Amino acid sequence: MKPTPLTLRKKIALELWRQKQAILIEEHPLRQLFWECTLRCDLKCRHCGSDCKMQPASKDMPKEDFLRVLDSIARKTDPHKVCIVVTGGEPLMREDLEDCCAAICQKGFPWGMVTNGLHLTPRRWQRLLRAGIGSMTISLDGLEDEHNWMRGNPQSFRMVSQAIDMLTAQEGFLFDIVTCVNRRNFPRLDDIKHFLVSKGVRRWRLFTVFPVGRAAQDPMMRLTDEEFRGVFDYIKRTREEGEIRVDYGCEGFLGNYEGEVRNLLYTCQAGITVGGVMADGAIGACTSIRADFHQGNIYEDDFMEVWENRFAPYRQREWKKTGECADCKYFRYCQGNGMHLRDSNNQLLLCHLNRLQQAH
């Protein structure tokens, strides 16, 4: 089925955006660095792509090893322009997390974190504030029944609700709530929205599952084509209402939905402005991307030398022009979709535009 033609206005916007991205790729300024500080997690979320465990094979990276990476970055660029995103696993599983992040802050780097909120107690929140936290993303996958079903823990919703209250009470603190849309919570998106608005939440981000990890084996995680399109129609309506800013996640070229369901047009910034250091020291980008695309290791390489010279697969993506991408006229805007959506044979796992077309 051929994609619906883009409107002239969308074509012009996308062409201008493509030119801007070409300049950004050439300059590739590091602006965001993920630190996978642990692979430990005490939840068993149905959609988890990494299958983290309480006792994973990789130990937590020592703080000093990551701080040496920051020294490498600070020698080449202004640390105040590079935001460190602490992730996992579940970062709050590290007892020394606040010490790690206070040291990050002392080196001049702003930092934030991604958390499931299960261990975000009032005491822990105050410790994070003293360590200089500047932003946070918390997962909420529904109201109580849907969220706890998704997360596999009867206390999860209560702790997330408490965490949201603490964050909204901190005037000016930047945070968002991220929701994985699945077959069970899709009919209740409005209920989730009303809950968040009542809590004073201003930013809400929706994403849909891509078929890896546990999600690949769970039919409740895969929306029908009609539900998939319904997510974007819902986002459009909610943005027009203006009660809460809602965006679709950064993955996927969306054709004529571009510019209407998130503030920026589609781009995968992995390896362009976004880097990553994994728990075992591997140098990559987004933590969702397979190890095949790691470019080095901090225990063998200087991070900035790798960043400047070894990210060609991320910055020159013509190699993705195979299979269904080979003759797609929208490849110039999509570049073969997100780097995390390639399997071990470099085949595309999911084309958002194709799924939207199938819903017609």
Short mmCIF file of C-alpha atoms in Angstrom, two decimals:
data_model
loop_
_atom_site.label_atom_id
_atom_site.label_comp_id
_atom_site.label_asym_id
_atom_site.label_seq_id
_atom_site.Cartn_x
_atom_site.Cartn_y
_atom_site.Cartn_z
CA MET A 1 0.00 0.00 0.00
CA LYS A 2 1.42 3.39 -0.99
CA PRO A 3 1.76 6.01 1.76
CA THR A 4 -0.65 8.93 1.70
CA PRO A 5 1.11 11.80 -0.12
CA LEU A 6 2.47 14.55 2.10
CA THR A 7 0.84 17.93 1.95
CA LEU A 8 2.89 20.68 0.29
CA ARG A 9 3.25 22.42 3.63
CA LYS A 10 4.64 19.25 5.23
CA LYS A 11 7.07 18.70 2.37
CA ILE A 12 8.49 22.20 2.70
CA ALA A 13 8.83 21.86 6.48
CA LEU A 14 10.49 18.45 6.17
CA GLU A 15 12.93 19.65 3.53
CA LEU A 16 14.00 22.57 5.71
CA TRP A 17 14.28 20.23 8.69
CA ARG A 18 16.38 17.78 6.65
CA GLN A 19 18.83 20.52 5.72
CA LYS A 20 19.13 21.57 9.34
CA GLN A 21 19.78 17.96 10.38
CA ALA A 22 22.52 17.60 7.75
CA ILE A 23 24.40 20.48 9.36
CA LEU A 24 23.86 18.96 12.81
CA ILE A 25 25.24 15.61 11.64
CA GLU A 26 28.33 17.32 10.25
CA GLU A 27 28.95 19.12 13.53
CA HIS A 28 27.62 16.31 15.85
CA PRO A 29 27.80 18.34 19.08
CA LEU A 30 27.35 16.10 22.13
CA ARG A 31 24.33 17.43 24.01
CA GLN A 32 22.98 14.45 25.94
CA LEU A 33 24.80 11.48 27.47
CA PHE A 34 23.01 8.45 28.86
CA TRP A 35 24.75 6.69 31.72
CA GLU A 36 23.51 3.15 32.33
CA CYS A 37 24.63 3.26 35.95
CA THR A 38 23.21 -0.17 36.81
CA LEU A 39 21.43 -3.11 35.21
CA ARG A 40 19.66 -3.98 38.44
CA CYS A 41 15.89 -3.63 38.61
CA ASP A 42 13.35 -5.13 40.99
CA LEU A 43 10.36 -4.85 38.67
CA LYS A 44 9.40 -7.24 35.89
CA CYS A 45 7.67 -4.93 33.45
CA ARG A 46 5.79 -6.63 30.64
CA HIS A 47 7.28 -4.39 27.96
CA CYS A 48 10.92 -4.34 29.12
CA GLY A 49 13.33 -4.51 26.18
CA SER A 50 16.45 -5.11 28.28
CA ASP A 51 15.18 -7.82 30.65
CA CYS A 52 17.00 -6.31 33.64
CA LYS A 53 17.27 -8.38 36.82
CA MET A 54 17.94 -7.98 40.53
CA GLN A 55 21.39 -9.59 40.08
CA PRO A 56 22.52 -9.11 36.47
CA ALA A 57 25.81 -10.38 35.09
CA SER A 58 27.29 -6.86 34.87
CA LYS A 59 28.14 -5.13 38.15
CA ASP A 60 27.39 -1.46 38.70
CA MET A 61 30.00 0.76 37.09
CA PRO A 62 32.22 2.41 39.70
CA LYS A 63 31.61 6.12 39.99
CA GLU A 64 35.25 6.99 39.29
CA ASP A 65 35.19 5.22 35.92
CA PHE A 66 32.28 7.33 34.67
CA LEU A 67 33.78 10.53 36.05
CA ARG A 68 36.85 9.93 33.89
CA VAL A 69 34.50 9.95 30.87
CA LEU A 70 33.23 13.36 31.95
CA ASP A 71 36.80 14.62 32.22
CA SER A 72 37.35 13.52 28.62
CA ILE A 73 34.23 15.41 27.52
CA ALA A 74 35.09 18.54 29.51
CA ARG A 75 38.45 18.80 27.74
CA LYS A 76 36.67 19.16 24.38
CA THR A 77 33.34 20.87 25.06
CA ASP A 78 31.49 23.00 27.60
CA PRO A 79 30.13 20.61 30.27
CA HIS A 80 27.21 22.93 30.95
CA LYS A 81 25.90 22.09 27.45
CA VAL A 82 25.91 18.30 27.97
CA CYS A 83 23.06 16.87 30.04
CA ILE A 84 23.79 13.56 31.75
CA VAL A 85 20.74 11.26 31.85
CA VAL A 86 21.14 8.62 34.54
CA THR A 87 19.33 5.44 33.63
CA GLY A 88 19.43 1.68 34.11
CA GLY A 89 17.98 -0.81 35.05
CA GLU A 90 16.58 1.28 37.85
CA PRO A 91 19.04 4.00 38.99
CA LEU A 92 17.57 4.18 42.49
CA MET A 93 18.84 0.64 43.10
CA ARG A 94 22.27 2.22 43.56
CA GLU A 95 22.77 3.24 47.18
CA ASP A 96 25.54 5.63 46.15
CA LEU A 97 23.50 7.27 43.38
CA GLU A 98 23.38 10.65 45.07
CA ASP A 99 27.16 10.64 45.60
CA CYS A 100 27.66 9.79 41.92
CA CYS A 101 25.35 12.55 40.76
CA ALA A 102 26.72 15.18 43.15
CA ALA A 103 30.12 14.50 41.61
CA ILE A 104 28.63 14.87 38.11
CA CYS A 105 27.17 18.22 39.16
CA GLN A 106 30.47 19.36 40.67
CA LYS A 107 32.13 18.82 37.30
CA GLY A 108 29.71 21.29 35.76
CA PHE A 109 27.33 18.85 34.02
CA PRO A 110 23.56 19.20 34.47
CA TRP A 111 21.91 15.85 35.16
CA GLY A 112 18.55 14.16 35.27
CA MET A 113 17.28 10.63 35.55
CA VAL A 114 14.76 8.10 34.28
CA THR A 115 13.04 6.07 36.99
CA ASN A 116 10.11 3.75 37.64
CA GLY A 117 9.53 5.65 40.88
CA LEU A 118 9.24 2.58 43.12
CA HIS A 119 12.02 3.74 45.46
CA LEU A 120 11.46 7.49 45.22
CA THR A 121 10.65 8.10 48.87
CA PRO A 122 10.48 11.64 50.32
CA ARG A 123 13.89 11.11 51.94
CA ARG A 124 15.42 9.92 48.66
CA TRP A 125 13.89 12.86 46.81
CA GLN A 126 15.51 15.33 49.17
CA ARG A 127 18.85 13.61 48.72
CA LEU A 128 18.51 13.88 44.93
CA LEU A 129 17.70 17.58 45.20
CA ARG A 130 20.81 18.15 47.31
CA ALA A 131 22.81 16.30 44.65
CA GLY A 132 21.65 18.85 42.07
CA ILE A 133 19.07 16.93 40.04
CA GLY A 134 17.61 19.10 37.28
CA SER A 135 15.07 16.88 35.52
CA MET A 136 13.29 13.54 35.77
CA THR A 137 11.18 11.16 33.74
CA ILE A 138 8.82 8.82 35.59
CA SER A 139 6.86 5.97 34.05
CA LEU A 140 3.10 5.69 34.57
CA ASP A 141 1.29 3.09 32.47
CA GLY A 142 -2.29 3.57 33.59
CA LEU A 143 -4.37 4.00 36.70
CA GLU A 144 -3.83 1.56 39.55
CA ASP A 145 -4.96 -1.74 38.02
CA GLU A 146 -3.40 -1.18 34.59
CA HIS A 147 -0.15 0.24 35.91
CA ASN A 148 0.43 -2.48 38.51
CA TRP A 149 -0.43 -5.16 35.93
CA MET A 150 2.16 -3.67 33.60
CA ARG A 151 4.84 -3.33 36.27
CA GLY A 152 4.20 -6.55 38.17
CA ASN A 153 4.18 -4.91 41.61
CA PRO A 154 1.08 -4.02 43.72
CA GLN A 155 2.83 -0.99 45.27
CA SER A 156 4.07 0.58 42.06
CA PHE A 157 1.12 2.89 41.31
CA ARG A 158 0.99 4.20 44.88
CA MET A 159 4.69 5.07 44.80
CA VAL A 160 4.47 6.76 41.40
CA SER A 161 1.48 8.80 42.56
CA GLN A 162 3.42 9.90 45.65
CA ALA A 163 6.44 10.74 43.50
CA ILE A 164 4.37 12.92 41.18
CA ASP A 165 3.09 14.87 44.18
CA MET A 166 6.66 15.53 45.31
CA LEU A 167 7.76 16.68 41.86
CA THR A 168 4.83 19.03 41.30
CA ALA A 169 5.39 20.53 44.75
CA GLN A 170 8.95 21.48 43.75
CA GLU A 171 8.35 24.77 41.99
CA GLY A 172 9.98 25.03 38.58
CA PHE A 173 11.29 21.47 38.53
CA LEU A 174 11.36 20.01 35.00
CA PHE A 175 9.84 16.54 34.64
CA ASP A 176 7.58 14.51 32.43
CA ILE A 177 5.47 11.39 32.72
CA VAL A 178 5.95 8.69 30.11
CA THR A 179 3.28 6.12 29.27
CA CYS A 180 3.67 2.94 27.26
CA VAL A 181 0.42 2.57 25.32
CA ASN A 182 -0.79 -1.02 25.12
CA ARG A 183 -4.05 -2.82 24.42
CA ARG A 184 -5.14 -2.70 28.04
CA ASN A 185 -4.61 1.02 28.72
CA PHE A 186 -5.42 2.39 25.25
CA PRO A 187 -9.18 2.73 26.03
CA ARG A 188 -8.32 4.61 29.23
CA LEU A 189 -5.97 7.28 27.94
CA ASP A 190 -8.48 9.97 28.88
CA ASP A 191 -8.62 8.65 32.45
CA ILE A 192 -4.83 8.80 32.67
CA LYS A 193 -4.87 12.34 31.28
CA HIS A 194 -7.45 13.52 33.83
CA PHE A 195 -5.43 11.94 36.64
CA LEU A 196 -2.25 13.71 35.53
CA VAL A 197 -3.99 17.05 35.05
CA SER A 198 -5.52 16.76 38.53
CA LYS A 199 -2.00 16.22 39.90
CA GLY A 200 -0.67 19.33 38.20
CA VAL A 201 1.45 17.49 35.60
CA ARG A 202 2.25 19.64 32.56
CA ARG A 203 4.22 17.26 30.32
CA TRP A 204 3.12 13.80 29.21
CA ARG A 205 4.85 11.58 26.68
CA LEU A 206 3.31 8.54 25.00
CA PHE A 207 5.18 5.78 23.23
CA THR A 208 4.25 2.48 21.61
CA VAL A 209 6.10 -0.79 22.03
CA PHE A 210 8.65 -2.03 19.54
CA PRO A 211 8.95 -5.81 19.28
CA VAL A 212 12.03 -6.75 21.33
CA GLY A 213 12.59 -8.29 24.77
CA ARG A 214 9.53 -9.33 26.76
CA ALA A 215 7.22 -7.16 24.64
CA ALA A 216 7.90 -9.28 21.55
CA GLN A 217 6.22 -12.24 23.24
CA ASP A 218 3.23 -10.43 24.74
CA PRO A 219 0.21 -9.88 22.45
CA MET A 220 -1.24 -7.33 24.87
CA MET A 221 1.68 -5.03 24.08
CA ARG A 222 0.97 -4.83 20.33
CA LEU A 223 -1.79 -2.42 19.35
CA THR A 224 -4.01 -3.15 16.38
CA ASP A 225 -3.43 -0.94 13.35
CA GLU A 226 -6.57 1.02 14.20
CA GLU A 227 -5.45 1.52 17.82
CA PHE A 228 -1.99 2.53 16.60
CA ARG A 229 -3.44 5.30 14.45
CA GLY A 230 -5.81 6.13 17.30
CA VAL A 231 -2.84 7.03 19.50
CA PHE A 232 -1.85 9.84 17.14
CA ASP A 233 -5.40 11.08 16.71
CA TYR A 234 -5.68 11.15 20.50
CA ILE A 235 -2.45 13.15 20.84
CA LYS A 236 -3.63 15.66 18.23
CA ARG A 237 -6.94 16.19 20.04
CA THR A 238 -5.29 16.51 23.43
CA ARG A 239 -2.74 19.03 22.17
CA GLU A 240 -5.57 21.10 20.70
CA GLU A 241 -7.42 21.03 24.04
CA GLY A 242 -4.37 22.50 25.77
CA GLU A 243 -4.89 21.04 29.26
CA ILE A 244 -1.56 19.23 29.19
CA ARG A 245 1.35 19.13 26.76
CA VAL A 246 1.42 15.64 25.28
CA ASP A 247 3.98 14.36 22.79
CA TYR A 248 4.68 11.12 21.01
CA GLY A 249 8.11 9.65 21.72
CA CYS A 250 11.07 10.42 19.48
CA GLU A 251 10.85 7.28 17.35
CA GLY A 252 9.21 6.88 13.97
CA PHE A 253 8.51 9.02 10.91
CA LEU A 254 4.76 9.68 10.91
CA GLY A 255 3.98 11.21 7.51
CA ASN A 256 1.28 13.88 7.75
CA TYR A 257 1.17 13.54 11.54
CA GLU A 258 4.62 15.18 11.60
CA GLY A 259 4.48 18.55 13.35
CA GLU A 260 1.15 17.67 14.97
CA VAL A 261 1.95 15.07 17.64
CA ARG A 262 5.29 16.34 18.98
CA ASN A 263 7.06 19.68 19.04
CA LEU A 264 9.88 18.66 16.70
CA LEU A 265 9.79 16.84 13.39
CA TYR A 266 11.09 13.28 13.33
CA THR A 267 14.77 12.67 13.84
CA CYS A 268 16.83 9.97 15.55
CA GLN A 269 19.57 11.87 17.37
CA ALA A 270 21.44 8.74 18.47
CA GLY A 271 25.12 9.22 17.73
CA ILE A 272 24.49 12.76 16.44
CA THR A 273 23.83 14.73 19.61
CA VAL A 274 23.13 11.77 21.93
CA GLY A 275 25.76 9.40 23.29
CA GLY A 276 25.73 6.68 25.90
CA VAL A 277 27.95 4.76 28.29
CA MET A 278 26.62 1.31 29.14
CA ALA A 279 27.03 -0.57 32.41
CA ASP A 280 29.95 -2.60 31.02
CA GLY A 281 31.71 0.48 29.69
CA ALA A 282 30.55 0.14 26.08
CA ILE A 283 30.28 3.43 24.19
CA GLY A 284 27.07 3.78 22.22
CA ALA A 285 24.10 6.12 22.10
CA CYS A 286 20.52 5.43 23.21
CA THR A 287 20.42 2.51 25.65
CA SER A 288 17.72 0.82 23.54
CA ILE A 289 20.16 0.24 20.65
CA ARG A 290 21.68 -3.22 20.22
CA ALA A 291 25.30 -3.89 21.23
CA ASP A 292 26.15 -4.41 17.53
CA PHE A 293 26.29 -0.62 17.25
CA HIS A 294 28.65 0.01 20.15
CA GLN A 295 31.64 2.02 18.98
CA GLY A 296 34.22 1.35 21.67
CA ASN A 297 34.64 0.91 25.42
CA ILE A 298 35.71 3.40 28.07
CA TYR A 299 38.10 0.82 29.54
CA GLU A 300 40.04 0.76 26.28
CA ASP A 301 39.23 4.04 24.51
CA ASP A 302 38.98 7.77 25.16
CA PHE A 303 35.31 8.66 24.95
CA MET A 304 35.69 11.87 22.97
CA GLU A 305 38.08 10.28 20.50
CA VAL A 306 35.41 7.67 19.84
CA TRP A 307 32.67 10.31 19.64
CA GLU A 308 34.57 12.34 17.07
CA ASN A 309 35.81 9.49 14.88
CA ARG A 310 33.86 6.24 15.21
CA PHE A 311 30.14 6.96 14.93
CA ALA A 312 29.88 6.59 11.15
CA PRO A 313 26.96 4.05 11.26
CA TYR A 314 24.92 6.66 13.13
CA ARG A 315 25.85 9.63 10.98
CA GLN A 316 25.86 8.04 7.52
CA ARG A 317 22.68 5.98 7.37
CA GLU A 318 22.50 5.05 3.70
CA TRP A 319 23.40 1.48 4.75
CA LYS A 320 19.81 1.22 6.06
CA LYS A 321 18.40 1.51 2.54
CA THR A 322 17.52 -2.17 2.27
CA GLY A 323 14.32 -4.23 2.35
CA GLU A 324 11.23 -2.05 2.55
CA CYS A 325 13.42 1.06 2.91
CA ALA A 326 15.25 0.43 -0.39
CA ASP A 327 12.85 2.27 -2.68
CA CYS A 328 10.84 4.32 -0.15
CA LYS A 329 10.52 7.93 -1.27
CA TYR A 330 10.35 9.06 2.35
CA PHE A 331 13.76 7.63 3.27
CA ARG A 332 15.20 11.15 2.89
CA TYR A 333 13.17 12.20 5.94
CA CYS A 334 13.08 8.95 7.89
CA GLN A 335 16.63 7.63 7.29
CA GLY A 336 15.40 4.11 7.93
CA ASN A 337 13.75 4.86 11.28
CA GLY A 338 15.41 4.79 14.73
CA MET A 339 18.71 2.99 15.22
CA HIS A 340 17.08 0.80 17.88
CA LEU A 341 14.64 -0.63 15.32
CA ARG A 342 17.17 -2.83 13.49
CA ASP A 343 17.45 -6.56 14.24
CA SER A 344 20.65 -8.64 14.24
CA ASN A 345 20.44 -8.87 10.44
CA ASN A 346 19.98 -5.08 10.14
CA GLN A 347 16.39 -5.58 9.02
CA LEU A 348 13.77 -3.03 10.06
CA LEU A 349 11.61 -4.23 12.96
CA LEU A 350 8.87 -1.63 12.58
CA CYS A 351 7.89 1.05 10.07
CA HIS A 352 5.53 3.52 11.70
CA LEU A 353 4.39 4.93 8.36
CA ASN A 354 3.44 1.50 7.05
CA ARG A 355 1.42 0.76 10.17
CA LEU A 356 -0.44 4.03 9.81
CA GLN A 357 -1.25 3.19 6.21
CA GLN A 358 -2.60 -0.23 7.14
CA ALA A 359 -5.11 1.45 9.45
CA HIS A 360 -6.82 3.20 6.48
#
